[in-house]
Every structure is written in structure tokens, then in C-alpha cells.
C-alpha positions as a LaTeX table, in Angstrom:
\begin{tabular}{lrrr}
\hline
Residue & $x$ (\AA) & $y$ (\AA) & $z$ (\AA) \\
\hline
Met1 & 0.03 & $-0.06$ & $-0.04$ \\
Ser2 & 1.05 & 3.36 & $-1.13$ \\
Asp3 & 1.87 & 6.22 & 1.37 \\
Ala4 & $-0.56$ & 8.09 & $-0.55$ \\
Met5 & $-3.45$ & 5.14 & 0.25 \\
Arg6 & $-2.04$ & 4.26 & 3.86 \\
Val7 & $-2.75$ & 7.78 & 5.62 \\
Pro8 & $-6.43$ & 7.73 & 4.94 \\
Phe9 & $-6.78$ & 4.29 & 5.63 \\
Leu10 & $-5.43$ & 4.11 & 8.71 \\
Phe11 & $-7.82$ & 7.75 & 9.50 \\
Gly12 & $-10.84$ & 5.63 & 7.92 \\
Leu13 & $-10.05$ & 2.93 & 10.76 \\
Val14 & $-9.44$ & 4.49 & 13.90 \\
Ala15 & $-13.12$ & 6.21 & 12.45 \\
Ala16 & $-14.88$ & 3.20 & 12.09 \\
Leu17 & $-13.80$ & 1.79 & 15.78 \\
Ile18 & $-14.25$ & 4.62 & 17.16 \\
Ile19 & $-17.96$ & 5.32 & 15.71 \\
Gly20 & $-18.45$ & 0.78 & 15.87 \\
Thr21 & $-17.59$ & 1.80 & 20.02 \\
Gly22 & $-20.60$ & 4.26 & 20.56 \\
Phe23 & $-22.83$ & 1.74 & 19.11 \\
Val24 & $-21.43$ & $-1.36$ & 20.75 \\
Gln25 & $-20.34$ & 0.18 & 23.81 \\
Ser26 & $-21.88$ & 3.94 & 24.49 \\
Trp27 & $-21.49$ & 7.38 & 22.76 \\
Asn28 & $-19.83$ & 8.60 & 25.80 \\
Ser29 & $-16.92$ & 5.89 & 26.00 \\
Ala30 & $-16.20$ & 6.90 & 22.46 \\
Leu31 & $-16.55$ & 10.70 & 23.03 \\
Leu32 & $-14.08$ & 10.57 & 25.83 \\
Ile33 & $-11.64$ & 8.35 & 23.28 \\
Leu34 & $-11.60$ & 10.72 & 20.71 \\
Asn35 & $-10.89$ & 13.56 & 22.68 \\
Met36 & $-8.11$ & 11.53 & 24.39 \\
Gly37 & $-6.75$ & 11.16 & 20.66 \\
Leu38 & $-7.07$ & 14.52 & 20.06 \\
Val39 & $-5.54$ & 15.68 & 23.41 \\
Ser40 & $-2.34$ & 13.09 & 22.64 \\
Ala41 & $-1.90$ & 14.02 & 18.87 \\
Ile42 & $-1.59$ & 18.00 & 19.25 \\
Met43 & 0.50 & 17.28 & 22.67 \\
Ala44 & 2.86 & 14.79 & 19.72 \\
Leu45 & 2.65 & 17.80 & 16.76 \\
Gly46 & 4.12 & 20.01 & 19.51 \\
Val47 & 6.84 & 18.66 & 21.10 \\
Asn48 & 7.95 & 17.19 & 17.08 \\
Leu49 & 7.43 & 20.65 & 16.23 \\
Gln50 & 9.78 & 21.84 & 19.11 \\
Trp51 & 12.26 & 18.74 & 19.58 \\
Gly52 & 11.98 & 17.95 & 15.78 \\
Phe53 & 12.12 & 21.18 & 13.87 \\
Ala54 & 13.39 & 24.20 & 16.08 \\
Gly55 & 15.72 & 21.14 & 18.07 \\
Leu56 & 14.54 & 22.56 & 21.47 \\
Phe57 & 15.20 & 20.51 & 23.85 \\
Asn58 & 12.18 & 21.22 & 26.67 \\
Val59 & 12.03 & 19.00 & 30.54 \\
Gly60 & 9.10 & 21.05 & 31.49 \\
Ile61 & 6.26 & 19.45 & 29.15 \\
Met62 & 4.83 & 17.73 & 31.50 \\
Gly63 & 5.09 & 20.67 & 33.66 \\
Phe64 & 2.74 & 22.64 & 31.55 \\
Val65 & $-0.32$ & 19.54 & 31.06 \\
Ala66 & 0.66 & 19.53 & 34.89 \\
Leu67 & $-0.87$ & 22.18 & 34.69 \\
Gly68 & $-3.43$ & 21.68 & 32.11 \\
Gly69 & $-5.17$ & 18.83 & 35.07 \\
Leu70 & $-4.52$ & 21.51 & 37.78 \\
Ala71 & $-6.76$ & 23.80 & 35.94 \\
Val72 & $-9.72$ & 20.82 & 35.60 \\
Val73 & $-9.76$ & 19.98 & 39.56 \\
Leu74 & $-9.70$ & 23.75 & 39.98 \\
Ile75 & $-12.37$ & 24.59 & 37.95 \\
Gly76 & $-14.97$ & 22.10 & 37.93 \\
Gln77 & $-14.53$ & 19.44 & 40.99 \\
Pro78 & $-16.38$ & 20.06 & 44.20 \\
Pro79 & $-14.54$ & 21.04 & 47.05 \\
Val80 & $-14.11$ & 18.57 & 49.87 \\
Pro81 & $-14.55$ & 20.22 & 53.08 \\
Glu82 & $-12.94$ & 17.77 & 55.56 \\
Ala83 & $-9.60$ & 18.23 & 53.34 \\
Trp84 & $-9.87$ & 21.84 & 54.23 \\
Asp85 & $-10.93$ & 21.25 & 57.62 \\
Ala86 & $-8.44$ & 19.02 & 58.15 \\
Gly87 & $-4.84$ & 21.19 & 56.27 \\
Gly88 & $-6.51$ & 23.89 & 53.93 \\
Pro89 & $-5.95$ & 27.19 & 56.49 \\
Arg90 & $-2.16$ & 25.44 & 56.84 \\
Leu91 & $-1.72$ & 25.19 & 53.08 \\
Leu92 & $-2.57$ & 28.66 & 52.40 \\
Leu93 & $-0.47$ & 29.94 & 55.10 \\
Ala94 & 2.26 & 28.25 & 53.82 \\
Leu95 & 2.23 & 28.94 & 50.59 \\
Val96 & 2.15 & 32.64 & 51.56 \\
Met97 & 5.13 & 32.53 & 54.39 \\
Gly98 & 6.80 & 31.14 & 51.15 \\
Ala99 & 5.94 & 33.99 & 48.96 \\
Met100 & 6.78 & 36.33 & 51.75 \\
Thr101 & 10.26 & 34.64 & 52.00 \\
Val102 & 10.85 & 35.31 & 47.33 \\
Thr103 & 9.70 & 38.68 & 48.78 \\
Ala104 & 12.51 & 39.63 & 51.31 \\
Ala105 & 15.17 & 38.12 & 49.93 \\
Val106 & 14.39 & 40.21 & 46.33 \\
Leu107 & 14.43 & 43.10 & 49.09 \\
Ala108 & 17.41 & 42.72 & 50.85 \\
Tyr109 & 19.24 & 42.23 & 47.65 \\
Met110 & 18.01 & 45.51 & 46.02 \\
Arg111 & 18.71 & 47.54 & 49.15 \\
Ile112 & 21.70 & 46.04 & 50.56 \\
Gly113 & 24.92 & 46.57 & 48.78 \\
Ala114 & 27.10 & 44.38 & 47.49 \\
Gly115 & 29.54 & 41.93 & 49.18 \\
Arg116 & 29.72 & 39.17 & 51.61 \\
Val117 & 26.67 & 40.70 & 54.29 \\
Arg118 & 24.02 & 40.61 & 51.06 \\
Thr119 & 24.71 & 37.15 & 50.47 \\
Leu120 & 24.73 & 36.01 & 54.43 \\
Val121 & 21.38 & 37.84 & 54.78 \\
Val122 & 19.43 & 36.65 & 51.39 \\
Leu123 & 20.75 & 32.65 & 52.28 \\
Gly124 & 19.72 & 33.68 & 55.84 \\
Ile125 & 16.06 & 34.71 & 54.41 \\
Leu126 & 15.98 & 32.18 & 51.96 \\
Ile127 & 17.17 & 29.42 & 54.30 \\
Gly128 & 15.29 & 30.57 & 57.17 \\
Gly129 & 12.17 & 31.08 & 54.90 \\
Phe130 & 12.33 & 27.37 & 53.08 \\
Val131 & 12.48 & 25.77 & 56.30 \\
Ile132 & 9.45 & 27.44 & 57.80 \\
Tyr133 & 7.96 & 26.63 & 54.93 \\
Arg134 & 8.27 & 23.37 & 55.21 \\
Leu135 & 7.58 & 22.77 & 58.72 \\
Leu136 & 3.82 & 24.35 & 57.74 \\
Leu137 & 3.72 & 22.26 & 54.30 \\
Asp138 & 3.98 & 18.96 & 55.26 \\
Pro139 & 2.11 & 18.78 & 57.79 \\
Ala140 & $-1.09$ & 20.01 & 56.31 \\
Lys141 & $-0.26$ & 18.61 & 53.33 \\
Ser142 & $-0.31$ & 14.95 & 54.61 \\
Ala143 & $-3.85$ & 15.76 & 56.94 \\
Val144 & $-4.96$ & 16.91 & 53.26 \\
Glu145 & $-4.31$ & 13.30 & 51.71 \\
Ala146 & $-5.10$ & 10.77 & 54.71 \\
Val147 & $-8.70$ & 12.17 & 54.16 \\
Asp148 & $-10.19$ & 9.70 & 51.66 \\
Pro149 & $-6.82$ & 9.55 & 49.72 \\
Ala150 & $-8.87$ & 6.85 & 47.31 \\
Ser151 & $-11.30$ & 8.70 & 46.66 \\
Thr152 & $-10.10$ & 12.77 & 46.92 \\
Gly153 & $-7.21$ & 13.18 & 49.63 \\
Tyr154 & $-7.31$ & 16.68 & 47.97 \\
Leu155 & $-8.97$ & 19.82 & 49.06 \\
Gly156 & $-11.03$ & 20.35 & 45.53 \\
Gly157 & $-11.85$ & 23.02 & 43.36 \\
Leu158 & $-14.34$ & 26.26 & 42.49 \\
Asn159 & $-16.98$ & 23.29 & 41.69 \\
Phe160 & $-18.44$ & 25.61 & 38.53 \\
Phe161 & $-21.40$ & 25.06 & 36.72 \\
Ala162 & $-22.16$ & 22.88 & 39.36 \\
Ser163 & $-24.05$ & 24.71 & 41.84 \\
Asn164 & $-27.35$ & 23.21 & 41.22 \\
Arg165 & $-26.37$ & 19.22 & 41.56 \\
Ser166 & $-27.14$ & 16.81 & 43.83 \\
Pro167 & $-24.29$ & 15.51 & 46.35 \\
Asp168 & $-24.52$ & 11.84 & 44.47 \\
Glu169 & $-24.19$ & 13.75 & 41.75 \\
Leu170 & $-21.51$ & 15.97 & 41.90 \\
Gln171 & $-19.52$ & 12.73 & 42.48 \\
Arg172 & $-19.91$ & 11.19 & 39.11 \\
Ala173 & $-20.02$ & 14.76 & 37.42 \\
Asp174 & $-17.43$ & 15.08 & 35.01 \\
Pro175 & $-15.64$ & 18.69 & 35.33 \\
Phe176 & $-16.31$ & 21.66 & 33.28 \\
Val177 & $-13.39$ & 21.08 & 31.12 \\
Leu178 & $-14.54$ & 23.51 & 28.67 \\
Leu179 & $-13.75$ & 26.73 & 30.61 \\
Ala180 & $-10.84$ & 24.91 & 32.41 \\
Trp181 & $-9.03$ & 25.20 & 29.39 \\
Pro182 & $-8.01$ & 28.99 & 28.71 \\
Val183 & $-7.99$ & 28.91 & 32.79 \\
Gly184 & $-5.21$ & 26.09 & 32.35 \\
Gly185 & $-3.71$ & 28.12 & 29.54 \\
Leu186 & $-3.73$ & 31.14 & 31.57 \\
Leu187 & $-2.01$ & 29.41 & 34.52 \\
Ala188 & 0.52 & 27.84 & 31.10 \\
Ala189 & 1.55 & 31.18 & 30.08 \\
Gly190 & 2.41 & 32.63 & 33.82 \\
Ala191 & 4.81 & 29.87 & 34.54 \\
Ala192 & 6.32 & 30.83 & 30.93 \\
Trp193 & 5.98 & 34.55 & 31.60 \\
Leu194 & 7.96 & 33.63 & 34.61 \\
Ile195 & 11.08 & 31.33 & 33.40 \\
Gly196 & 11.30 & 33.54 & 30.34 \\
Lys197 & 11.27 & 36.62 & 33.21 \\
Thr198 & 14.73 & 34.56 & 34.89 \\
Ala199 & 16.22 & 33.53 & 31.39 \\
Leu200 & 15.55 & 37.22 & 30.53 \\
Gly201 & 17.29 & 38.89 & 33.20 \\
Leu202 & 20.20 & 36.63 & 33.19 \\
Arg203 & 20.74 & 38.00 & 29.73 \\
Ser204 & 21.82 & 34.17 & 28.57 \\
Asp205 & 20.39 & 30.34 & 27.82 \\
Tyr206 & 20.85 & 29.56 & 30.54 \\
Leu207 & 17.25 & 28.02 & 31.06 \\
\hline
\end{tabular}
């Protein structure tokens, strides 16, 4: 079989299998397979363009994929009250502590003249803040993950477009993925901006 015939044949075969799944099993399963296939194809195309054509090795691709998954959870999943009671406020306090540590280190670096004193002060802020951050984060994370880890073990999300559903329906409901897609894009853009800002500040191609 020639290349000109092989590609349409394979596409038609996959389409027939997906349609057959809809008739034999369910259309939800067929749409799920189609959705996963499209997402995988887009990811493969992006990797091929970046690594194959541009020759740029990027180990952060799965990080952006993880941000997309995080967006789906934040937008569509219902909150877990037990997890919030167990460690939610402590997790937020740990995040605030981490942000304050970075801010304090940057301010100290900018306001103290170059020399050994500035180096010691910045290192002291970063190390001390990191220790306090982990002391707050680790117990809270363990407490949240211990709440029904088989089905939840996380804080949950904002539960958009699901306020009129019963508790049983919320447990079975799929996330509102369409709204999560642009949110995931914004999260990925924010992460890319931070990395790009750091790389441009270094004035070199370290990252």
C-alpha cells in the first residue's frame, strides 16, 4: 500500500473503531476516546515541532500538562470540606510564607550593597523561610492527603456550573472542561512568563 493510501486508510480505520465503540458500548466512551486522541495528537505535534524542527529540548512540557490538569480540578471539581478542615488554612499559610520569603529575599538583595553581608542576609532569609515553609506545608499536606485518599485526598476545586446538582451527582459529574481549558492556558502562560523573565534577566540561554 502506498503512502498516499495508507494515511487515509488508517484514519478511516480509527474513525470506524470509534464509531463502533459508540454503537457497541456508549457514545460517552467514544467521545472520551476521541477527546484523548485529539489531545495526544496535539501534544505529539507540539513536541515534534519543538524538538524535531526547532531542535529545542524542553523538559517542562509535562509541567505544562500538569498545569492543565490542575486547571480542570480547580474549575470543575467540588471542594472537599473535610480536607479543608484538616489542613486547608495551613496550606494557604505555607503558600503565603513562601511568597513572603521570596519577596523579603528580593528586597534585601536590592537594598543592601554588594558584598558578603548581602550574600549572608539573602541566604539566611531563603534558608530560614524555606525551613518555616516546609514546617507549615508538610503536616498540612499529610493531613489533607489522609482524608479519604482512595477518592479524594485533595482540597477540591471551585465547583463551577455544578451548584444545582445533588451530592451524588457531584461525585459522578465530569469537570467543566471547556471552561478549564482557557484557565489552563492562563496558568501555562504565567509559568512561561516567570521562566522567560528569569532567562531574560540572566541575559543568557541558561534555561
